[in-house]
Coordinates of C-alpha atoms in Angstrom, one line a residue:
M1 CA 0.0 0.0 0.0
S2 CA 1.3 3.5 -0.8
R3 CA -0.3 6.7 0.3
K4 CA 1.1 9.6 -1.5
V5 CA 0.5 13.1 -0.1
L6 CA 1.8 16.4 -1.4
A7 CA 4.8 16.8 0.9
I8 CA 8.4 18.0 0.3
I9 CA 9.3 20.6 2.8
F10 CA 9.7 23.8 0.9
L11 CA 11.1 26.7 2.8
G12 CA 12.2 29.7 0.9
V13 CA 12.3 33.4 0.6
I14 CA 9.2 34.3 -1.3
T15 CA 7.3 37.5 -2.0
G16 CA 5.7 38.5 1.2
L17 CA 8.5 37.4 3.5
W18 CA 8.6 39.8 6.5
V19 CA 11.6 41.1 8.3
F20 CA 11.4 43.2 11.5
A21 CA 14.0 44.7 13.8
G22 CA 15.3 41.7 15.7
S23 CA 13.2 39.1 14.0
L24 CA 12.3 37.5 10.7
T25 CA 9.6 35.2 9.5
L26 CA 9.9 32.4 6.9
P27 CA 7.0 30.3 5.6
G28 CA 7.2 26.6 5.2
E29 CA 5.0 23.9 3.8
V30 CA 4.8 20.2 3.3
I31 CA 3.9 19.3 -0.3
D32 CA 5.2 15.8 -1.2
F33 CA 5.8 12.9 1.2
E34 CA 4.8 9.3 1.0
I35 CA 3.6 6.7 3.4
R36 CA 4.6 3.2 2.4
N37 CA 3.2 0.1 4.0
E38 CA 5.2 -3.2 3.9
D39 CA 4.1 -6.2 5.9
G40 CA 1.8 -4.1 8.1
V41 CA 4.5 -1.5 9.0
D42 CA 4.3 2.0 7.7
T43 CA 7.3 4.2 6.8
I44 CA 7.3 7.9 6.0
F45 CA 9.5 9.0 3.2
L46 CA 10.2 12.7 2.9
E47 CA 12.2 14.1 -0.1
G48 CA 15.6 15.4 1.1
S49 CA 15.5 13.8 4.5
D50 CA 17.1 10.5 5.7
I51 CA 17.3 11.6 9.3
P52 CA 15.0 10.1 12.0
A53 CA 13.6 13.0 14.0
F54 CA 14.5 11.6 17.4
K55 CA 16.5 9.1 19.3
G56 CA 16.2 5.3 19.5
G57 CA 12.9 4.0 20.7
Y58 CA 10.9 7.0 19.5
P59 CA 8.6 6.7 16.5
K60 CA 10.6 6.8 13.2
L61 CA 9.7 10.2 11.8
P62 CA 11.7 12.3 9.3
G63 CA 12.7 15.8 10.0
K64 CA 14.2 18.5 7.8
E65 CA 17.1 20.9 8.4
F66 CA 17.2 24.5 7.3
N67 CA 20.1 26.9 7.3
I68 CA 18.8 30.4 7.9
M69 CA 21.0 33.5 7.6
L70 CA 20.7 36.4 10.1
P71 CA 21.7 40.0 9.6
P72 CA 25.4 41.0 10.1
G73 CA 26.5 41.1 13.7
S74 CA 23.4 39.5 15.0
N75 CA 23.1 36.8 17.7
F76 CA 20.5 34.1 17.5
R77 CA 18.1 34.2 20.5
S78 CA 15.1 31.9 19.9
I79 CA 12.9 30.2 17.3
Q80 CA 9.2 29.4 17.2
I81 CA 7.3 27.2 14.8
I82 CA 3.6 28.3 14.3
E83 CA 1.2 25.9 12.7
V84 CA -0.9 27.3 9.9
S85 CA -2.6 24.1 8.7
S86 CA -2.4 20.4 9.4
E87 CA -3.7 17.0 8.2
N88 CA -4.4 13.9 10.3
F89 CA -4.1 10.2 9.3
E90 CA -5.5 7.3 11.2
G91 CA -4.4 3.6 11.4
I92 CA -0.8 4.4 10.9
N93 CA 1.6 1.7 12.3
L94 CA 5.1 3.2 12.6
S95 CA 8.1 1.3 13.9
P96 CA 10.6 2.9 16.4
S97 CA 13.8 4.5 15.4
S98 CA 17.0 2.5 15.8
P99 CA 19.5 4.0 18.3
L100 CA 23.0 5.2 17.4
I101 CA 25.3 2.2 17.9
P102 CA 29.1 1.9 17.8
L103 CA 30.3 0.7 14.4
N104 CA 33.3 -1.0 15.9
G105 CA 31.4 -4.2 16.8
D106 CA 31.6 -3.7 20.6
Q107 CA 28.9 -6.3 21.4
D108 CA 28.6 -5.6 25.1
F109 CA 28.0 -1.9 24.4
I110 CA 25.6 -2.6 21.5
T111 CA 23.6 -4.8 23.8
K112 CA 23.3 -2.1 26.5
V113 CA 22.3 0.5 23.9
M114 CA 19.7 -1.7 22.3
L115 CA 18.2 -2.6 25.7
K116 CA 18.0 1.1 26.6
A117 CA 16.3 1.8 23.3
L118 CA 13.9 -1.1 24.0
K119 CA 13.0 0.3 27.4
T120 CA 12.4 3.7 25.8
K121 CA 10.2 2.1 23.1
E122 CA 8.1 0.3 25.7
T123 CA 7.5 3.6 27.6
I124 CA 6.8 5.7 24.5
Y125 CA 4.6 3.2 22.7
S126 CA 2.4 2.8 25.8
T127 CA 1.9 6.6 26.3
D128 CA -1.2 8.2 24.8
K129 CA 0.3 11.4 23.4
F130 CA 2.0 12.7 20.2
F131 CA 5.7 12.3 19.7
P132 CA 8.1 14.0 19.4
E133 CA 6.9 16.5 22.0
V134 CA 8.7 19.3 20.3
D135 CA 8.3 20.7 16.8
H136 CA 11.9 21.6 16.2
F137 CA 15.3 21.8 17.8
V138 CA 18.3 24.0 17.1
I139 CA 21.2 22.1 15.8
S140 CA 23.7 24.9 15.6
A141 CA 23.8 28.7 15.8
G142 CA 26.7 31.1 15.4
V143 CA 28.9 32.5 12.6
F144 CA 29.9 30.9 9.3
R145 CA 33.0 32.8 8.3
K146 CA 31.2 36.1 9.0
Y147 CA 27.6 35.2 8.3
S148 CA 25.4 34.9 11.4
Y149 CA 23.1 31.9 11.1
V150 CA 21.0 29.3 12.8
T151 CA 20.4 25.8 11.7
V152 CA 17.1 24.3 12.8
R153 CA 15.6 20.9 12.3
V154 CA 11.8 21.2 11.9
H155 CA 9.6 18.2 12.9
P156 CA 6.4 18.4 10.8
F157 CA 5.3 14.9 11.7
H158 CA 3.9 13.8 15.1
Y159 CA 2.7 10.3 16.0
N160 CA 0.6 8.9 18.8
P161 CA 1.6 5.2 19.1
V162 CA -1.4 4.3 21.2
T163 CA -4.2 5.7 18.9
K164 CA -2.0 5.2 15.8
E165 CA -2.7 8.8 14.6
L166 CA -0.3 10.7 12.5
K167 CA -0.5 14.5 12.5
V168 CA 1.3 16.3 9.6
T169 CA 1.8 20.1 9.9
T170 CA 1.3 20.9 6.2
R171 CA 1.9 24.7 6.5
F172 CA 3.8 26.6 9.1
M173 CA 5.7 29.8 9.9
I174 CA 9.2 29.9 11.4
F175 CA 9.8 33.0 13.6
V176 CA 13.4 33.7 14.4
N177 CA 14.4 36.3 17.0
Y178 CA 18.0 37.7 17.3
D179 CA 20.1 40.3 19.0
D180 CA 22.1 43.0 17.2
N181 CA 25.1 42.9 19.5
M182 CA 27.5 40.3 18.2
S183 CA 30.6 40.6 20.3
R184 CA 32.7 37.9 18.6
L185 CA 33.4 39.9 15.4
S186 CA 34.3 43.5 14.7
L187 CA 32.1 44.9 11.9
D188 CA 35.0 46.9 10.5
D189 CA 36.1 47.4 6.9
S190 CA 37.7 44.0 6.7
F191 CA 34.4 42.4 7.7
Y192 CA 32.5 44.0 4.8
H193 CA 35.4 43.6 2.3
D194 CA 35.6 39.8 3.0
D195 CA 33.9 37.7 0.3
V196 CA 36.0 34.5 0.6
F197 CA 33.0 32.3 1.5
R198 CA 30.4 34.3 -0.4
K199 CA 29.6 31.5 -2.9
D200 CA 29.6 28.9 -0.1
A201 CA 27.1 31.0 1.8
E202 CA 24.9 31.4 -1.2
K203 CA 24.7 27.6 -1.6
T204 CA 24.2 27.1 2.2
F205 CA 21.5 29.6 3.3
I206 CA 18.0 29.5 2.0
N207 CA 17.6 33.3 2.4
F208 CA 21.1 34.4 1.4
H209 CA 19.9 37.1 -1.0
Q210 CA 17.8 38.7 1.7
F211 CA 20.9 40.0 3.5
E212 CA 23.5 39.7 0.7
T213 CA 24.0 43.5 0.3
S214 CA 24.1 44.0 4.1
Y215 CA 27.2 41.7 4.3
H216 CA 28.9 43.0 1.2
R217 CA 28.6 46.8 1.5
L218 CA 32.2 47.2 0.4
S219 CA 33.8 45.5 -2.7
R220 CA 36.8 43.3 -2.2
E221 CA 40.0 45.2 -1.7
K222 CA 42.5 45.0 -4.6
N223 CA 45.4 45.9 -2.4
G224 CA 46.6 45.2 1.1
I225 CA 48.0 42.1 2.8
S226 CA 46.2 38.9 1.8
Y227 CA 47.1 35.3 2.8
D228 CA 44.4 32.8 1.8
Y229 CA 46.6 29.7 2.5
L230 CA 48.0 29.4 6.0
I231 CA 50.6 26.8 7.1
V232 CA 51.5 26.4 10.7
V233 CA 54.5 24.5 12.0
P234 CA 55.9 24.0 15.6
Q235 CA 58.8 26.4 14.8
I236 CA 60.0 28.0 11.6
T237 CA 63.6 27.0 10.7
T238 CA 65.7 27.3 7.6
D239 CA 65.3 23.5 7.0
I240 CA 61.5 23.8 7.3
E241 CA 61.5 26.8 4.9
E242 CA 63.4 24.7 2.4
M243 CA 61.0 21.7 2.9
L244 CA 58.1 23.9 2.0
N245 CA 59.6 25.8 -1.0
D246 CA 58.2 23.7 -3.8
F247 CA 54.8 23.5 -2.3
R248 CA 54.6 27.2 -1.6
N249 CA 55.7 28.0 -5.1
W250 CA 53.1 25.7 -6.5
K251 CA 50.3 27.3 -4.5
K252 CA 51.5 30.7 -5.5
A253 CA 51.5 29.6 -9.2
L254 CA 47.8 28.7 -8.7
G255 CA 47.1 32.2 -7.4
H256 CA 47.3 31.5 -3.7
S257 CA 49.1 33.7 -1.2
V258 CA 50.9 31.6 1.4
K259 CA 51.6 32.6 5.0
L260 CA 53.8 30.5 7.3
I261 CA 52.9 30.6 11.0
D262 CA 55.3 29.9 13.8
Y263 CA 53.4 28.1 16.6
T264 CA 56.1 28.8 19.2
N265 CA 56.8 32.5 18.5
D266 CA 53.5 33.7 16.9
C267 CA 51.2 31.7 19.1
G268 CA 52.9 31.3 22.4
S269 CA 53.1 27.5 22.1
T270 CA 49.5 27.0 23.1
P271 CA 46.5 25.7 21.1
M272 CA 44.5 28.6 22.5
G273 CA 47.2 31.0 21.3
L274 CA 47.0 29.6 17.8
R275 CA 43.2 29.8 17.7
N276 CA 43.3 33.4 18.9
Y277 CA 46.0 34.3 16.4
L278 CA 43.9 32.9 13.6
R279 CA 40.7 34.5 14.9
N280 CA 42.4 37.9 15.0
N281 CA 43.6 37.7 11.4
Y282 CA 41.6 35.4 9.2
L283 CA 39.2 38.1 7.9
S284 CA 41.8 40.8 7.2
W285 CA 44.0 38.2 5.6
K286 CA 41.1 36.7 3.6
A287 CA 42.4 33.3 4.8
K288 CA 40.5 30.2 3.6
Y289 CA 42.8 27.2 4.2
L290 CA 44.9 26.1 7.1
L291 CA 47.5 23.3 6.9
I292 CA 48.9 22.0 10.2
I293 CA 52.2 20.2 10.0
S294 CA 52.8 18.5 13.4
N295 CA 52.3 15.3 15.3
D296 CA 48.8 14.6 16.5
N297 CA 49.5 11.8 19.0
N298 CA 49.1 13.8 22.2
P299 CA 45.6 15.4 22.1
V300 CA 44.9 17.7 25.0
Q301 CA 41.8 18.6 27.1
N302 CA 43.1 22.1 28.1
P303 CA 44.1 24.2 25.1
Q304 CA 45.7 26.8 27.3
L305 CA 48.6 24.5 28.2
S306 CA 52.0 25.0 26.5
T307 CA 52.8 22.2 24.1
S308 CA 55.8 21.4 21.8
D309 CA 53.6 19.8 19.1
I310 CA 50.4 21.4 17.7
P311 CA 47.8 19.0 19.3
M312 CA 44.2 18.2 18.5
I313 CA 41.7 19.2 21.2
N314 CA 39.6 16.6 22.9
M315 CA 35.8 17.0 22.4
Y316 CA 33.2 15.3 24.5
P317 CA 30.3 13.5 23.0
P318 CA 26.7 12.9 24.3
Y319 CA 26.5 11.2 27.6
Y320 CA 24.5 8.3 26.1
I321 CA 27.5 7.6 23.9
Q322 CA 30.1 7.9 26.7
W323 CA 28.4 5.9 29.4
A324 CA 29.3 2.4 28.2
S325 CA 32.3 2.5 26.0
E326 CA 36.0 2.9 26.7
Y327 CA 36.4 4.2 23.1
A328 CA 34.0 7.1 23.4
T329 CA 35.0 9.2 26.4
E330 CA 36.6 11.9 24.2
Y331 CA 37.1 12.6 20.5
P332 CA 40.3 14.4 19.4
S333 CA 39.6 16.8 16.6
D334 CA 41.0 19.7 14.7
Y335 CA 37.6 21.2 14.2
W336 CA 38.3 23.6 17.0
Y337 CA 40.8 25.4 14.7
A338 CA 38.3 25.5 11.9
D339 CA 35.5 27.2 13.8
L340 CA 37.0 30.5 15.1
T341 CA 33.8 32.1 16.3
G342 CA 32.2 29.5 18.5
D343 CA 32.6 29.1 22.2
W344 CA 33.2 25.4 22.7
D345 CA 33.4 25.6 26.5
S346 CA 30.5 28.0 27.1
N347 CA 29.7 26.4 30.4
G348 CA 33.3 26.8 31.6
N349 CA 33.7 23.3 33.0
G350 CA 36.9 22.5 31.0
Y351 CA 35.2 19.9 28.7
Y352 CA 35.0 21.1 25.2
G353 CA 32.3 20.5 22.7
E354 CA 29.8 18.8 25.0
K355 CA 26.7 17.8 23.2
D356 CA 23.6 15.9 24.2
E357 CA 20.8 14.3 22.2
V358 CA 18.3 17.2 22.4
W359 CA 20.2 20.2 23.8
T360 CA 23.8 21.4 23.8
Y361 CA 25.6 21.6 27.1
D362 CA 28.1 24.0 25.5
T363 CA 25.6 26.3 23.9
G364 CA 28.3 28.2 22.0
V365 CA 29.3 25.2 19.9
D366 CA 29.3 26.4 16.3
L367 CA 29.5 23.7 13.6
A368 CA 30.1 26.2 10.8
A369 CA 33.8 26.6 9.9
E370 CA 35.7 29.7 9.1
L371 CA 38.7 27.9 7.7
Y372 CA 39.2 24.6 5.8
V373 CA 41.7 22.6 8.0
G374 CA 44.0 19.7 7.1
R375 CA 46.9 18.1 8.8
I376 CA 50.1 16.3 8.0
P377 CA 50.6 14.4 11.3
I378 CA 54.4 14.4 11.3
N379 CA 56.7 16.6 13.2
P380 CA 59.3 18.3 10.9
N381 CA 62.0 18.1 13.5
T382 CA 64.3 15.6 11.8
S383 CA 65.7 15.2 8.3
D384 CA 63.9 12.0 7.7
N385 CA 60.6 13.5 8.8
R386 CA 61.1 16.5 6.6
N387 CA 61.9 14.3 3.6
T388 CA 58.6 12.4 4.3
I389 CA 56.6 15.6 4.5
K390 CA 58.2 16.8 1.3
S391 CA 57.3 13.6 -0.5
I392 CA 53.6 13.9 0.7
L393 CA 53.5 17.5 -0.6
A394 CA 55.1 16.5 -3.9
R395 CA 52.5 13.9 -4.4
S396 CA 49.8 16.4 -3.5
I397 CA 51.1 18.8 -6.2
A398 CA 51.1 16.0 -8.8
Y399 CA 47.6 15.0 -7.9
E400 CA 46.3 18.5 -8.1
D401 CA 48.1 19.1 -11.4
E402 CA 46.9 15.9 -13.0
I403 CA 44.3 16.1 -15.7
S404 CA 42.8 12.6 -16.4
T405 CA 39.6 10.7 -16.5
R406 CA 40.4 8.9 -13.3
K407 CA 39.5 12.1 -11.4
D408 CA 35.9 11.3 -12.1
N409 CA 36.2 7.6 -10.9
I410 CA 35.6 6.4 -7.3
I411 CA 35.7 3.0 -5.7
L412 CA 32.7 2.5 -3.4
A413 CA 33.5 -0.3 -0.9
G414 CA 30.7 -1.3 1.4
T415 CA 30.7 -4.2 3.8
V416 CA 28.1 -5.6 6.1
L417 CA 28.5 -4.2 9.6
F418 CA 25.6 -6.0 11.4
Y419 CA 23.5 -8.8 10.0
Q420 CA 19.7 -8.9 10.4
N421 CA 18.5 -10.6 13.6
L422 CA 22.1 -10.9 14.8
N423 CA 22.4 -13.5 17.5
C424 CA 18.6 -13.9 17.3
G425 CA 18.3 -10.5 18.9
G426 CA 15.9 -9.1 16.2
G427 CA 18.3 -6.3 15.2
I428 CA 18.2 -4.6 11.7
R429 CA 20.8 -5.2 9.1
I430 CA 23.4 -2.4 8.7
D431 CA 25.0 -2.7 5.3
G432 CA 27.6 -0.2 4.0
A433 CA 26.3 -0.9 0.5
L434 CA 23.2 1.3 1.3
I435 CA 25.3 4.3 2.1
K436 CA 27.5 3.8 -0.9
E437 CA 24.5 3.5 -3.2
K438 CA 23.2 6.8 -1.8
M439 CA 26.6 8.4 -2.5
R440 CA 26.5 7.0 -6.0
N441 CA 22.9 8.2 -6.7
D442 CA 23.1 11.6 -5.0
G443 CA 26.7 12.4 -5.8
V444 CA 28.1 15.3 -7.9
I445 CA 28.2 12.9 -10.9
P446 CA 25.3 10.4 -10.3
G447 CA 26.0 6.9 -11.5
I448 CA 29.7 7.1 -11.1
G449 CA 31.5 4.6 -8.9
W450 CA 32.9 1.0 -9.0
R451 CA 30.8 -0.9 -6.4
M452 CA 32.5 -3.5 -4.3
Y453 CA 30.0 -5.1 -1.9
E454 CA 29.8 -8.3 0.2
E455 CA 29.2 -11.3 -2.1
A456 CA 30.2 -14.0 0.3
G457 CA 28.4 -15.8 3.1
V458 CA 24.8 -16.8 3.7
T459 CA 23.1 -13.6 2.8
P460 CA 25.3 -11.7 0.4
T461 CA 24.3 -8.1 -0.3
P462 CA 23.1 -8.4 -3.9
E463 CA 20.7 -11.2 -2.8
Y464 CA 19.5 -9.5 0.3
Y465 CA 18.8 -6.2 -1.6
S466 CA 17.6 -7.2 -5.1
W467 CA 17.9 -3.7 -6.4
I468 CA 21.7 -3.4 -5.5
T469 CA 24.3 -4.5 -8.0
S470 CA 27.9 -5.3 -7.0
D471 CA 30.5 -4.8 -9.7
E472 CA 33.1 -6.9 -7.9
A473 CA 33.2 -8.8 -4.6
I474 CA 34.8 -6.9 -1.7
S475 CA 38.0 -8.5 -0.4
A476 CA 41.5 -7.4 0.5
T477 CA 42.9 -8.8 -2.7
N478 CA 40.3 -7.3 -5.0
L479 CA 40.4 -3.9 -3.4
L480 CA 44.2 -3.7 -3.7
N481 CA 44.2 -4.9 -7.3
R482 CA 41.4 -2.5 -8.2
W483 CA 43.4 0.3 -6.6
K484 CA 46.6 -0.6 -8.5
T485 CA 44.9 -0.2 -11.9
G486 CA 45.4 3.5 -11.5
N487 CA 42.0 4.2 -12.9
Y488 CA 40.5 5.8 -9.7
S489 CA 41.2 8.9 -7.7
T490 CA 39.1 8.3 -4.6
I491 CA 38.1 5.4 -2.4
G492 CA 35.2 5.5 0.0
W493 CA 34.7 2.6 2.3
F494 CA 32.3 1.6 5.1
A495 CA 33.4 -1.3 7.4
H496 CA 34.3 -2.2 10.9
G497 CA 37.7 -0.8 11.9
A498 CA 40.6 -0.4 14.3
W499 CA 43.7 1.8 14.2
T500 CA 45.4 -1.0 12.3
G501 CA 42.9 -1.4 9.5
S502 CA 39.3 -2.2 8.4
A503 CA 37.6 -5.5 8.3
R504 CA 34.7 -7.2 6.5
T505 CA 32.0 -9.0 8.5
V506 CA 30.9 -12.3 6.9
W507 CA 28.2 -14.7 8.0
N508 CA 30.1 -17.8 6.8
S509 CA 27.5 -20.5 7.4
D510 CA 24.3 -21.2 9.3
T511 CA 25.8 -24.2 11.1
N512 CA 22.7 -24.9 13.4
N513 CA 20.2 -24.1 10.6
D514 CA 18.2 -21.7 12.8
G515 CA 18.2 -18.9 10.1
C516 CA 19.8 -16.5 12.4
P517 CA 23.5 -15.4 12.4
Q518 CA 25.4 -16.3 15.6
Y519 CA 28.6 -14.6 16.6
T520 CA 30.3 -18.0 16.3
E521 CA 29.2 -18.3 12.7
I522 CA 30.7 -14.9 11.7
G523 CA 34.2 -14.1 10.5
Q524 CA 36.0 -10.8 10.1
P525 CA 38.7 -11.0 7.5
W526 CA 40.7 -7.8 6.9
M527 CA 39.6 -5.6 4.0
I528 CA 42.7 -3.4 4.4
H529 CA 45.5 -3.4 6.9
L530 CA 48.5 -1.2 7.5
S531 CA 50.9 -4.1 7.1
Y532 CA 49.9 -4.7 3.4
D533 CA 52.2 -3.9 0.5
F534 CA 50.9 -0.7 -1.1
S535 CA 53.6 -0.4 -3.7
G536 CA 52.0 0.3 -7.0
C537 CA 48.9 1.9 -5.5
S538 CA 48.1 5.2 -7.2
D539 CA 47.8 8.3 -5.1
M540 CA 44.2 8.7 -3.9
I541 CA 41.9 10.6 -1.5
I542 CA 40.4 8.2 1.0
F543 CA 37.2 8.6 2.9
S544 CA 37.0 6.0 5.7
G545 CA 33.7 5.2 7.4
S546 CA 35.4 2.9 9.9
C547 CA 36.0 3.3 13.6
L548 CA 39.5 4.3 14.8
N549 CA 41.3 4.3 11.4
S550 CA 42.7 7.7 12.5
E551 CA 43.1 7.0 16.3
S552 CA 45.7 9.7 16.8
E553 CA 47.7 8.1 19.6
Y554 CA 48.9 5.4 17.3
D555 CA 50.8 5.2 14.0
N556 CA 47.4 4.4 12.4
L557 CA 46.2 3.2 9.0
G558 CA 45.5 6.8 7.9
K559 CA 49.1 7.9 8.7
V560 CA 50.6 4.9 7.0
L561 CA 48.6 5.5 3.8
L562 CA 49.4 9.2 3.8
R563 CA 53.1 8.4 3.9
Q564 CA 52.9 5.8 1.1
C565 CA 50.0 6.3 -1.3
C566 CA 47.3 8.8 -0.6
V567 CA 47.2 12.6 -0.7
G568 CA 44.3 12.8 1.8
F569 CA 42.7 10.6 4.4
L570 CA 39.5 11.4 6.2
G571 CA 39.0 9.0 9.1
C572 CA 37.6 8.7 12.6
S573 CA 39.8 9.4 15.6
R574 CA 37.5 7.3 17.8
V575 CA 34.5 5.0 17.4
S576 CA 32.0 6.1 14.8
Y577 CA 28.3 5.7 15.4
G578 CA 25.3 5.3 13.2
D579 CA 22.1 3.6 12.2
N580 CA 22.8 3.9 8.4
Y581 CA 21.7 7.6 8.4
S582 CA 22.0 8.9 12.0
G583 CA 22.4 12.6 11.1
D584 CA 23.6 13.5 14.7
P585 CA 26.3 16.2 14.5
A586 CA 27.5 15.2 17.9
V587 CA 29.2 12.1 16.5
E588 CA 31.0 14.0 13.8
Y589 CA 33.7 15.7 15.8
G590 CA 36.2 12.8 15.2

């Protein structure tokens, strides 16, 4: 059964949008959603949303995020959703949302999380009221480069699990209130001249053109000091200057202006000093990129302490993630250097970036970056290290300079993380192929990607999902051989992981013929491991969806690949969490 109702959330600046001093109003409506019924269970599909509105155990309802621009120098205060019209549906049978679970296969922790979600479900599904009890929550508010903003997730769907009624807010108004006294930025000439993120802002904010002229009163300066590419090292020496010569010249040839920063002398050898230095200069310099060249194996909790290296800062995830896992007490991250306008310890307790499921403990956390940050996690304090860094930079130059068809080709490697009804516990199947298919279908170039999915075991992916095609079976041998063809520029994988590598999960056989995968029937062969021979592998950018591949305290897989055969590695510094499409920004610090 399929009930189609006009419903895509459309929120835009239209004729008749009102703006008052300290507030603005935006209209929204639901015009194209679909309720699908399969085996007696209903699921709501909303265009543009893969995100359950609430945590595990609550009814599985989609929400929709909106990035709203505020006037220059303003501070977000509050938001209110006012219903204009609604529609009710009866006899709807919605299943509960799955909880966020660790993707490292920590079975004890998974059991605790699932039991907690089950208790939540029992409570919610026996309560005669509509859920969620809120119509929105604010994900982030602050400054994106110089643009004041708020990101809100609206919940137009509400469900009563006892009466099985679904209420859909089909039309609504969003009222946003704000202050004018933004203290984090000086609205001087450099503020109004800056247009570095102008195109990014136009693509990000639904009402960009409403305030565009307010932010860009002055045209970009033709003269003056400008450094759009910043490189920070522990201490500038003649040897380090020589190490960076070719890379700096290359960037200059591309039109960049490069500034070398001395962490010791310019920033006082503290992470806080570096962040303040960047905050004081990024607008006037028109800075856009920051490359950190330093070890990352000693992350710190207190950024005011003096350090010889340039460390990552420990961020603290939601309590419900911390409470049962040794891997999730803190998440080292460089994001703190990317966001220069947020207050990541707004409650002053010394724990940065605290986030909960519904509210933010550190209310100043701002997830919009002012700089794009990367790191080469090697200290340039020895000749061997400098030669390694120079080699990485040379490969980066070659990759950027390369013009070839392989730049449009990507390897999509998805493994099964958890099988359906694992250990007869009734859990859902979590298969990396689903995320890779979404990347393939919704990517910049739809349909591009060599698909490598699980074809072994009792329920291989192409059999379990009849609509999914695997171009080649995923295995360590196949992945390396495919890599060595030199026909691809990027790899994206999704698999269980550790700092040493990433592994497949294979239900080898149903030895007791009970139709349910037991832990004793499952094997986890490596898909990739840092001990492998990567000679002959072409330089690539790698996106890892595995836990711990970038666990900073170790000489991890990401570091090994960066030294040998990749020009960029995006990995998790701790355990990654998900339910296929979790959407919770709290787990994205790593």
